[in-house]
Amino acid sequence: MSSSLVLYSYWRSSAAFRVRIALNLKGLHYETRAVHLVRDGGEQHSPEYVALNPQQLVPVLVDGDKVMTQSMAIAEYLDETHPHPPLLPADAAGKARVRAMAQIVGCDIHPIGNLRVLQQIGSQFGADDEQKSIWMRHWIAAGFQALETVLANSKETGRYCHGDTPGLADLCLVPQVYNARRWKTPLEDYPTILRIDAACMELDAFKTAMPEQQPDAPK
Amino acid sequence: MSSSLVLYSYWRSSAAFRVRIALNLKGLHYETRAVHLVRDGGEQHSPEYVALNPQQLVPVLVDGDKVMTQSMAIAEYLDETHPHPPLLPADAAGKARVRAMAQIVGCDIHPIGNLRVLQQIGSQFGADDEQKSIWMRHWIAAGFQALETVLANSKETGRYCHGDTPGLADLCLVPQVYNARRWKTPLEDYPTILRIDAACMELDAFKTAMPEQQPDAPK
């Protein structure tokens, strides 16, 4: 693959963080273009960015002439175009398990606590910072309780979410744990999640994807 | 495939609706087990159901000894175990486009307006029915504006969301349009979405998956 990869990213975005991990796990070089989600009302709302992604969310991955959105779809694209190392197991049931764990985070935790939702509960209901924290911790706890049960009760859980190879579920989980810590969510009830997060964080692919390592992170 | 398929479903759940369409498109026979999301505080919170799905959400699909959650993961499982007719195009970029459209609905519209989120804005912020309607319509409009742009601006859009075969994006879109109408969301700004919804609704696979056709729908 000779085409250049460009990632439109924001350092603290969980969804961009996922794609950075996927790119790193695949050993792919990419250029970061920072989209500041807060400054000047949010660069994701600029006409130039809206032309790339009408959803006005990060990330966008550009691969040659292809413009792609939605972090889990992008991760699967990278897995199909660069199959090794795989982000999904080979069997259909294993794939379903990994995708379901990814979607617990990617559908049922993260979007409900995204920046735009926090802005909406502020504008529609007058939620202050403390109420926003309650909201965030509520949805993170609901998702993590379920995910901890799924992980702790299955022999298919290994060093990582599925066996001993990091994949799609792990690259969703680690940014969500990072986000949970940011919101001071109590995590002691999720020992399996914390064990897997720690195992992932031993890998350079995860370390170099961390928000603080990004070119647009505050100094 | 000789194993029996059992779908834990609620007639009005968008996510269960998606899986019903996928099963129908594949021509698969399945047994419906109704999970009433409201009665008696919600049957999804019963110990029996929590043992199947710790997330306490519908749907769950049971295929022999496999218990699967998350509607988009289930649809992909059905696509892998029963490849014809396909729910995804053959090329990686096409797959990424279809998955991204599915995820605009499945990540960024539906989970933010799910029953449990409406219950939370009621309990945390005192939202009444009118405020819940404003909330619902806000997120549906944000997602549909983006999806309409994606659909209207691409030559890859055909009779359905991607070409002339109904697939993963369509089976997410149609339940969301149904939900939008339930919440009286203005839809005149989304002509491509409405055209595709109407095309889908000519197909038996979509018609027989409709909420009102389900065994647990009110008479």
CSV table of C-alpha atoms in Angstrom, one decimal:
chain,number,residue,atom,x,y,z
A,1,MET,CA,0.0,0.0,0.0
A,2,SER,CA,1.7,3.2,-1.2
A,3,SER,CA,-1.1,5.7,-0.6
A,4,SER,CA,-0.6,8.2,2.2
A,5,LEU,CA,-2.8,8.0,5.3
A,6,VAL,CA,-4.0,11.2,6.9
A,7,LEU,CA,-5.9,11.2,10.3
A,8,TYR,CA,-8.0,14.1,11.3
A,9,SER,CA,-7.8,13.9,15.0
A,10,TYR,CA,-8.2,15.7,18.3
A,11,TRP,CA,-5.8,14.7,21.1
A,12,ARG,CA,-8.4,13.9,23.7
A,13,SER,CA,-11.1,12.3,21.4
A,14,SER,CA,-11.8,8.7,22.4
A,15,ALA,CA,-12.8,7.9,18.8
A,16,ALA,CA,-9.6,9.3,17.3
A,17,PHE,CA,-7.6,7.5,20.0
A,18,ARG,CA,-9.1,4.2,18.8
A,19,VAL,CA,-8.0,4.8,15.3
A,20,ARG,CA,-4.5,5.9,16.4
A,21,ILE,CA,-4.2,2.5,18.2
A,22,ALA,CA,-5.4,0.6,15.1
A,23,LEU,CA,-2.9,2.4,12.9
A,24,ASN,CA,-0.1,1.7,15.4
A,25,LEU,CA,-1.0,-2.0,15.8
A,26,LYS,CA,-0.8,-2.3,12.0
A,27,GLY,CA,2.5,-0.5,11.9
A,28,LEU,CA,1.2,2.1,9.5
A,29,HIS,CA,2.7,5.5,9.2
A,30,TYR,CA,0.2,8.4,9.1
A,31,GLU,CA,0.1,12.2,9.2
A,32,THR,CA,-2.0,13.8,12.0
A,33,ARG,CA,-4.1,16.9,11.1
A,34,ALA,CA,-5.4,18.4,14.3
A,35,VAL,CA,-9.1,19.5,14.6
A,36,HIS,CA,-9.6,21.5,17.8
A,37,LEU,CA,-13.0,20.6,19.1
A,38,VAL,CA,-13.4,23.6,21.4
A,39,ARG,CA,-11.4,26.5,20.2
A,40,ASP,CA,-13.3,29.1,18.1
A,41,GLY,CA,-16.5,27.3,18.6
A,42,GLY,CA,-15.1,24.0,17.3
A,43,GLU,CA,-13.0,23.5,14.2
A,44,GLN,CA,-15.2,20.4,13.4
A,45,HIS,CA,-17.9,22.9,12.4
A,46,SER,CA,-15.8,24.7,9.8
A,47,PRO,CA,-16.9,24.4,6.1
A,48,GLU,CA,-13.7,22.6,5.2
A,49,TYR,CA,-14.2,19.9,7.8
A,50,VAL,CA,-17.9,19.6,7.2
A,51,ALA,CA,-17.1,18.8,3.6
A,52,LEU,CA,-15.0,15.9,4.8
A,53,ASN,CA,-17.4,14.7,7.5
A,54,PRO,CA,-21.0,16.0,7.5
A,55,GLN,CA,-21.3,14.6,11.0
A,56,GLN,CA,-18.8,17.2,12.3
A,57,LEU,CA,-17.1,14.6,14.5
A,58,VAL,CA,-13.6,13.3,14.6
A,59,PRO,CA,-11.9,11.1,13.4
A,60,VAL,CA,-11.7,11.1,9.6
A,61,LEU,CA,-9.2,8.9,7.9
A,62,VAL,CA,-8.1,9.7,4.4
A,63,ASP,CA,-6.5,6.9,2.5
A,64,GLY,CA,-5.5,8.2,-1.0
A,65,ASP,CA,-8.8,9.2,-2.6
A,66,LYS,CA,-11.0,7.5,0.1
A,67,VAL,CA,-12.4,9.6,3.0
A,68,MET,CA,-13.7,7.5,5.9
A,69,THR,CA,-15.6,8.3,9.1
A,70,GLN,CA,-16.7,6.3,12.2
A,71,SER,CA,-13.8,4.9,14.2
A,72,MET,CA,-15.0,1.3,14.3
A,73,ALA,CA,-15.7,1.2,10.6
A,74,ILE,CA,-12.2,2.7,10.0
A,75,ALA,CA,-10.6,0.1,12.2
A,76,GLU,CA,-12.3,-2.7,10.2
A,77,TYR,CA,-11.2,-1.1,7.0
A,78,LEU,CA,-7.6,-1.1,8.2
A,79,ASP,CA,-8.0,-4.7,9.2
A,80,GLU,CA,-9.2,-5.7,5.7
A,81,THR,CA,-6.6,-3.7,3.8
A,82,HIS,CA,-3.7,-4.7,6.2
A,83,PRO,CA,-4.7,-8.1,7.6
A,84,HIS,CA,-1.6,-8.7,9.8
A,85,PRO,CA,-1.7,-8.6,12.7
A,86,PRO,CA,-5.5,-9.2,12.8
A,87,LEU,CA,-7.8,-7.0,14.9
A,88,LEU,CA,-10.5,-9.7,14.8
A,89,PRO,CA,-10.4,-13.5,15.5
A,90,ALA,CA,-10.9,-15.8,12.5
A,91,ASP,CA,-14.2,-17.4,13.5
A,92,ALA,CA,-17.7,-15.8,13.1
A,93,ALA,CA,-18.7,-16.3,16.8
A,94,GLY,CA,-15.4,-14.8,17.9
A,95,LYS,CA,-15.8,-11.8,15.6
A,96,ALA,CA,-19.4,-11.3,17.0
A,97,ARG,CA,-18.0,-11.4,20.6
A,98,VAL,CA,-15.3,-8.9,19.8
A,99,ARG,CA,-17.6,-6.5,17.9
A,100,ALA,CA,-20.2,-6.7,20.6
A,101,MET,CA,-17.6,-5.7,23.3
A,102,ALA,CA,-16.4,-2.9,21.0
A,103,GLN,CA,-20.0,-1.7,20.6
A,104,ILE,CA,-20.7,-1.8,24.3
A,105,VAL,CA,-18.2,1.0,24.4
A,106,GLY,CA,-18.6,2.5,20.9
A,107,CYS,CA,-22.4,2.6,20.9
A,108,ASP,CA,-23.6,2.5,24.5
A,109,ILE,CA,-21.0,4.4,26.5
A,110,HIS,CA,-19.0,6.9,24.4
A,111,PRO,CA,-21.7,8.6,22.3
A,112,ILE,CA,-23.8,9.3,25.3
A,113,GLY,CA,-20.9,11.2,26.9
A,114,ASN,CA,-19.5,12.8,23.9
A,115,LEU,CA,-18.8,16.6,23.9
A,116,ARG,CA,-21.9,17.5,22.0
A,117,VAL,CA,-24.1,15.6,24.4
A,118,LEU,CA,-22.6,17.3,27.4
A,119,GLN,CA,-23.1,20.6,25.6
A,120,GLN,CA,-26.8,19.7,25.0
A,121,ILE,CA,-27.5,18.7,28.6
A,122,GLY,CA,-26.0,22.1,29.5
A,123,SER,CA,-28.1,24.1,27.1
A,124,GLN,CA,-31.3,22.1,27.4
A,125,PHE,CA,-31.3,21.3,31.1
A,126,GLY,CA,-28.8,23.7,32.6
A,127,ALA,CA,-26.5,20.9,33.7
A,128,ASP,CA,-23.4,22.3,35.5
A,129,ASP,CA,-20.0,20.6,35.8
A,130,GLU,CA,-21.1,18.4,38.7
A,131,GLN,CA,-24.2,17.2,36.9
A,132,LYS,CA,-22.2,16.5,33.8
A,133,SER,CA,-19.8,14.4,36.0
A,134,ILE,CA,-22.8,12.5,37.4
A,135,TRP,CA,-24.1,11.9,33.8
A,136,MET,CA,-20.7,10.7,32.6
A,137,ARG,CA,-20.1,8.3,35.5
A,138,HIS,CA,-23.6,6.9,35.2
A,139,TRP,CA,-23.1,5.7,31.6
A,140,ILE,CA,-19.5,4.6,32.1
A,141,ALA,CA,-20.6,2.5,35.1
A,142,ALA,CA,-23.5,1.0,33.3
A,143,GLY,CA,-21.3,-0.1,30.4
A,144,PHE,CA,-18.4,-1.2,32.4
A,145,GLN,CA,-20.5,-3.3,34.7
A,146,ALA,CA,-21.8,-5.2,31.7
A,147,LEU,CA,-18.4,-5.4,30.0
A,148,GLU,CA,-16.7,-6.6,33.2
A,149,THR,CA,-19.2,-9.4,33.5
A,150,VAL,CA,-18.7,-10.4,29.8
A,151,LEU,CA,-15.0,-10.4,30.3
A,152,ALA,CA,-14.8,-12.1,33.7
A,153,ASN,CA,-17.3,-14.9,32.8
A,154,SER,CA,-15.7,-16.1,29.5
A,155,LYS,CA,-12.8,-18.5,28.9
A,156,GLU,CA,-12.3,-16.6,25.6
A,157,THR,CA,-11.0,-13.6,27.6
A,158,GLY,CA,-7.2,-13.8,27.7
A,159,ARG,CA,-4.4,-11.3,28.3
A,160,TYR,CA,-6.6,-9.0,26.2
A,161,CYS,CA,-10.4,-8.8,25.7
A,162,HIS,CA,-10.3,-11.9,23.3
A,163,GLY,CA,-7.4,-14.2,23.6
A,164,ASP,CA,-3.8,-13.1,23.7
A,165,THR,CA,-3.8,-10.7,20.8
A,166,PRO,CA,-4.9,-7.1,21.1
A,167,GLY,CA,-7.8,-6.2,18.8
A,168,LEU,CA,-10.9,-4.2,18.1
A,169,ALA,CA,-12.4,-4.5,21.6
A,170,ASP,CA,-9.1,-3.5,23.3
A,171,LEU,CA,-8.7,-0.4,21.1
A,172,CYS,CA,-12.2,0.7,22.1
A,173,LEU,CA,-11.7,-0.2,25.8
A,174,VAL,CA,-8.4,1.6,26.5
A,175,PRO,CA,-9.6,5.1,25.4
A,176,GLN,CA,-12.8,4.6,27.5
A,177,VAL,CA,-10.8,3.7,30.6
A,178,TYR,CA,-8.7,6.9,29.9
A,179,ASN,CA,-12.0,8.9,29.7
A,180,ALA,CA,-13.3,7.2,32.8
A,181,ARG,CA,-10.3,8.3,34.8
A,182,ARG,CA,-10.6,11.9,33.4
A,183,TRP,CA,-14.1,11.9,34.9
A,184,LYS,CA,-13.0,10.4,38.1
A,185,THR,CA,-15.2,7.3,37.7
A,186,PRO,CA,-14.6,4.7,40.5
A,187,LEU,CA,-13.1,1.7,38.7
A,188,GLU,CA,-12.4,-0.7,41.6
A,189,ASP,CA,-15.4,-2.9,40.6
A,190,TYR,CA,-13.9,-3.7,37.2
A,191,PRO,CA,-10.7,-5.7,37.9
A,192,THR,CA,-10.7,-7.5,34.6
A,193,ILE,CA,-11.1,-4.2,32.6
A,194,LEU,CA,-8.2,-2.7,34.6
A,195,ARG,CA,-6.0,-5.8,34.1
A,196,ILE,CA,-6.6,-5.7,30.3
A,197,ASP,CA,-6.0,-1.9,30.2
A,198,ALA,CA,-2.7,-2.4,32.0
A,199,ALA,CA,-1.7,-5.1,29.6
A,200,CYS,CA,-2.5,-2.9,26.6
A,201,MET,CA,-0.5,0.0,28.1
A,202,GLU,CA,2.6,-2.1,28.0
A,203,LEU,CA,2.5,-2.0,24.2
A,204,ASP,CA,4.0,0.8,22.2
A,205,ALA,CA,1.0,0.8,19.9
A,206,PHE,CA,-1.2,2.0,22.8
A,207,LYS,CA,1.4,4.1,24.5
A,208,THR,CA,2.2,6.3,21.5
A,209,ALA,CA,-1.6,6.7,20.8
A,210,MET,CA,-2.2,8.3,24.2
A,211,PRO,CA,-3.7,11.8,24.1
A,212,GLU,CA,-0.7,13.4,25.8
A,213,GLN,CA,1.6,12.1,23.1
A,214,GLN,CA,-0.2,13.8,20.3
A,215,PRO,CA,1.1,16.8,18.4
A,216,ASP,CA,-1.9,18.9,19.4
A,217,ALA,CA,-1.9,18.1,23.1
A,218,PRO,CA,-1.3,21.1,25.4
A,219,LYS,CA,2.3,21.4,26.5
B,1,MET,CA,-27.2,-24.7,9.4
B,2,SER,CA,-29.5,-26.8,11.5
B,3,SER,CA,-29.3,-25.0,14.8
B,4,SER,CA,-32.3,-23.1,15.9
B,5,LEU,CA,-32.3,-19.3,16.1
B,6,VAL,CA,-34.0,-17.6,19.0
B,7,LEU,CA,-34.4,-13.8,19.1
B,8,TYR,CA,-35.1,-12.0,22.3
B,9,SER,CA,-37.0,-9.0,21.1
B,10,TYR,CA,-39.3,-6.1,22.0
B,11,TRP,CA,-41.7,-5.1,19.3
B,12,ARG,CA,-40.8,-1.4,19.3
B,13,SER,CA,-37.0,-1.7,19.9
B,14,SER,CA,-35.1,-0.2,17.0
B,15,ALA,CA,-32.2,-2.6,17.7
B,16,ALA,CA,-34.3,-5.7,17.7
B,17,PHE,CA,-36.1,-4.4,14.5
B,18,ARG,CA,-32.7,-4.3,12.8
B,19,VAL,CA,-31.9,-7.9,13.6
B,20,ARG,CA,-35.4,-9.0,12.5
B,21,ILE,CA,-34.7,-7.4,9.1
B,22,ALA,CA,-31.3,-9.1,8.8
B,23,LEU,CA,-32.9,-12.5,9.6
B,24,ASN,CA,-35.6,-11.9,7.1
B,25,LEU,CA,-33.2,-10.8,4.4
B,26,LYS,CA,-31.3,-14.0,4.9
B,27,GLY,CA,-34.5,-16.0,4.8
B,28,LEU,CA,-33.8,-17.5,8.2
B,29,HIS,CA,-36.5,-18.9,10.4
B,30,TYR,CA,-36.4,-17.8,14.1
B,31,GLU,CA,-38.4,-18.0,17.2
B,32,THR,CA,-39.3,-14.7,19.0
B,33,ARG,CA,-39.1,-14.5,22.7
B,34,ALA,CA,-40.6,-11.2,23.9
B,35,VAL,CA,-38.9,-9.1,26.5
B,36,HIS,CA,-41.2,-6.3,27.7
B,37,LEU,CA,-39.1,-3.3,28.3
B,38,VAL,CA,-41.6,-1.3,30.4
B,39,ARG,CA,-44.0,-3.8,32.2
B,40,ASP,CA,-43.1,-4.7,35.8
B,41,GLY,CA,-40.2,-2.3,35.7
B,42,GLY,CA,-38.7,-3.9,32.6
B,43,GLU,CA,-38.2,-7.6,32.0
B,44,GLN,CA,-34.8,-6.8,30.6
B,45,HIS,CA,-33.7,-6.4,34.3
B,46,SER,CA,-34.9,-9.8,35.4
B,47,PRO,CA,-32.1,-12.2,36.6
B,48,GLU,CA,-32.8,-14.6,33.8
B,49,TYR,CA,-32.4,-12.0,31.1
B,50,VAL,CA,-29.3,-10.4,32.8
B,51,ALA,CA,-27.7,-13.8,32.6
B,52,LEU,CA,-28.1,-13.7,28.9
B,53,ASN,CA,-27.2,-10.1,28.4
B,54,PRO,CA,-25.5,-8.2,31.3
B,55,GLN,CA,-26.2,-4.9,29.4
B,56,GLN,CA,-30.0,-5.5,30.0
B,57,LEU,CA,-30.8,-4.4,26.5
B,58,VAL,CA,-32.5,-6.1,23.6
B,59,PRO,CA,-31.9,-7.8,21.3
B,60,VAL,CA,-30.1,-11.1,22.1
B,61,LEU,CA,-29.7,-13.7,19.4
B,62,VAL,CA,-29.2,-17.3,20.4
B,63,ASP,CA,-27.8,-19.6,17.7
B,64,GLY,CA,-27.4,-23.1,19.2
B,65,ASP,CA,-25.0,-22.7,22.1
B,66,LYS,CA,-24.0,-19.1,21.1
B,67,VAL,CA,-25.5,-16.1,22.8
B,68,MET,CA,-24.9,-12.9,21.0
B,69,THR,CA,-25.6,-9.2,21.8
B,70,GLN,CA,-25.4,-5.9,19.9
B,71,SER,CA,-27.5,-5.7,16.8
B,72,MET,CA,-24.8,-4.6,14.4
B,73,ALA,CA,-22.5,-7.3,15.6
B,74,ILE,CA,-25.3,-9.8,15.2
B,75,ALA,CA,-26.1,-8.7,11.7
B,76,GLU,CA,-22.4,-9.2,10.7
B,77,TYR,CA,-22.5,-12.6,12.3
B,78,LEU,CA,-25.5,-13.6,10.2
B,79,ASP,CA,-23.7,-12.2,7.1
B,80,GLU,CA,-20.7,-14.4,7.8
B,81,THR,CA,-22.6,-17.6,8.6
B,82,HIS,CA,-25.1,-17.1,5.8
B,83,PRO,CA,-23.3,-15.1,3.1
B,84,HIS,CA,-26.2,-14.9,0.6
B,85,PRO,CA,-27.6,-12.4,0.0
B,86,PRO,CA,-24.8,-10.3,1.3
B,87,LEU,CA,-25.4,-7.4,3.8
B,88,LEU,CA,-22.1,-5.7,2.9
B,89,PRO,CA,-20.4,-5.0,-0.5
B,90,ALA,CA,-17.3,-7.0,-1.5
B,91,ASP,CA,-14.7,-4.2,-1.4
B,92,ALA,CA,-13.1,-2.8,1.7
B,93,ALA,CA,-13.9,0.8,1.0
B,94,GLY,CA,-17.6,-0.1,0.3
B,95,LYS,CA,-17.7,-2.0,3.5
B,96,ALA,CA,-16.3,1.0,5.4
B,97,ARG,CA,-18.9,3.3,3.8
B,98,VAL,CA,-21.8,0.9,4.7
B,99,ARG,CA,-20.6,0.4,8.2
B,100,ALA,CA,-20.1,4.1,8.7
B,101,MET,CA,-23.7,4.8,7.6
B,102,ALA,CA,-24.9,2.1,9.9
B,103,GLN,CA,-22.9,3.6,12.8
B,104,ILE,CA,-24.2,7.1,12.2
B,105,VAL,CA,-27.5,5.5,13.2
B,106,GLY,CA,-26.3,2.8,15.5
B,107,CYS,CA,-23.8,4.8,17.5
B,108,ASP,CA,-24.7,8.5,17.1
B,109,ILE,CA,-28.5,8.6,16.9
B,110,HIS,CA,-30.2,5.6,18.5
B,111,PRO,CA,-28.2,5.1,21.8
B,112,ILE,CA,-28.7,8.7,22.7
B,113,GLY,CA,-32.5,8.4,22.4
B,114,ASN,CA,-32.8,4.9,23.9
B,115,LEU,CA,-35.4,4.3,26.6
B,116,ARG,CA,-32.8,4.2,29.4
B,117,VAL,CA,-31.5,7.7,28.3
B,118,LEU,CA,-35.0,9.1,28.3
B,119,GLN,CA,-35.5,7.7,31.8
B,120,GLN,CA,-32.2,9.3,32.9
B,121,ILE,CA,-33.0,12.8,31.6
B,122,GLY,CA,-36.3,12.4,33.4
B,123,SER,CA,-34.8,11.4,36.7
B,124,GLN,CA,-31.7,13.5,36.6
B,125,PHE,CA,-33.1,16.7,35.0
B,126,GLY,CA,-36.8,16.4,35.4
B,127,ALA,CA,-37.4,16.3,31.7
B,128,ASP,CA,-41.1,16.0,30.8
B,129,ASP,CA,-42.6,14.5,27.7
B,130,GLU,CA,-42.2,17.7,25.7
B,131,GLN,CA,-38.5,18.0,26.7
B,132,LYS,CA,-38.0,14.4,25.8
B,133,SER,CA,-39.4,15.0,22.4
B,134,ILE,CA,-37.1,18.0,21.9
B,135,TRP,CA,-34.2,15.8,22.9
B,136,MET,CA,-35.2,13.0,20.5
B,137,ARG,CA,-35.8,15.3,17.6
B,138,HIS,CA,-32.5,17.1,18.2
B,139,TRP,CA,-30.4,13.9,17.8
B,140,ILE,CA,-32.4,12.4,15.0
B,141,ALA,CA,-32.0,15.7,13.0
B,142,ALA,CA,-28.3,15.9,13.7
B,143,GLY,CA,-27.8,12.3,12.4
B,144,PHE,CA,-30.2,12.5,9.5
B,145,GLN,CA,-28.7,15.8,8.3
B,146,ALA,CA,-25.3,14.1,8.0
B,147,LEU,CA,-26.6,10.9,6.6
B,148,GLU,CA,-28.7,12.7,4.0
B,149,THR,CA,-25.6,14.5,2.9
B,150,VAL,CA,-23.6,11.3,2.7
B,151,LEU,CA,-26.3,9.6,0.7
B,152,ALA,CA,-27.2,12.5,-1.6
B,153,ASN,CA,-23.6,13.3,-2.5
B,154,SER,CA,-22.4,9.9,-3.5
B,155,LYS,CA,-22.7,7.9,-6.8
B,156,GLU,CA,-22.5,4.8,-4.6
B,157,THR,CA,-26.0,5.4,-3.3
B,158,GLY,CA,-28.5,3.5,-5.4
B,159,ARG,CA,-32.0,2.2,-4.8
B,160,TYR,CA,-30.7,1.5,-1.3
B,161,CYS,CA,-28.0,3.1,0.9
B,162,HIS,CA,-25.2,1.4,-1.1
B,163,GLY,CA,-26.1,0.2,-4.6
B,164,ASP,CA,-29.2,-1.7,-5.4
B,165,THR,CA,-29.0,-4.4,-2.7
B,166,PRO,CA,-30.4,-3.8,0.7
B,167,GLY,CA,-27.9,-4.2,3.5
B,168,LEU,CA,-26.5,-3.3,6.9
B,169,ALA,CA,-27.0,0.5,6.4
B,170,ASP,CA,-30.6,0.0,5.3
B,171,LEU,CA,-31.5,-2.3,8.2
B,172,CYS,CA,-30.3,0.4,10.6
B,173,LEU,CA,-31.9,3.3,8.7
B,174,VAL,CA,-35.5,2.0,8.4
B,175,PRO,CA,-36.0,1.4,12.2
B,176,GLN,CA,-34.6,4.9,12.8
B,177,VAL,CA,-37.1,6.4,10.3
B,178,TYR,CA,-39.9,4.5,12.1
B,179,ASN,CA,-38.6,5.9,15.4
B,180,ALA,CA,-38.4,9.4,13.9
B,181,ARG,CA,-42.0,9.3,12.9
B,182,ARG,CA,-43.0,8.1,16.3
B,183,TRP,CA,-41.4,11.2,17.8
B,184,LYS,CA,-43.0,13.4,15.1
B,185,THR,CA,-39.6,14.5,13.7
B,186,PRO,CA,-39.9,16.7,10.6
B,187,LEU,CA,-38.5,14.7,7.8
B,188,GLU,CA,-39.0,16.8,4.7
B,189,ASP,CA,-35.3,17.8,4.6
B,190,TYR,CA,-34.2,14.2,4.0
B,191,PRO,CA,-35.6,13.2,0.6
B,192,THR,CA,-32.9,10.6,0.0
B,193,ILE,CA,-33.5,8.9,3.3
B,194,LEU,CA,-37.3,8.9,2.7
B,195,ARG,CA,-36.8,7.5,-0.8
B,196,ILE,CA,-34.7,4.7,0.5
B,197,ASP,CA,-37.0,4.0,3.4
B,198,ALA,CA,-39.9,3.7,0.9
B,199,ALA,CA,-37.9,1.4,-1.4
B,200,CYS,CA,-37.1,-0.9,1.6
B,201,MET,CA,-40.7,-0.9,2.7
B,202,GLU,CA,-41.6,-2.6,-0.6
B,203,LEU,CA,-39.7,-5.6,0.5
B,204,ASP,CA,-41.3,-8.4,2.6
B,205,ALA,CA,-38.1,-8.7,4.7
B,206,PHE,CA,-38.7,-5.2,6.0
B,207,LYS,CA,-42.5,-5.3,6.1
B,208,THR,CA,-42.7,-8.4,8.3
B,209,ALA,CA,-40.1,-7.0,10.6
B,210,MET,CA,-42.2,-3.9,11.4
B,211,PRO,CA,-43.1,-3.4,15.1
B,212,GLU,CA,-46.8,-3.8,14.6
B,213,GLN,CA,-46.3,-7.2,12.9
B,214,GLN,CA,-44.6,-8.7,16.0
B,215,PRO,CA,-46.3,-11.2,18.3
B,216,ASP,CA,-45.8,-9.0,21.3
B,217,ALA,CA,-47.2,-5.8,19.7
B,218,PRO,CA,-50.4,-4.5,21.4
B,219,LYS,CA,-53.5,-5.5,19.6
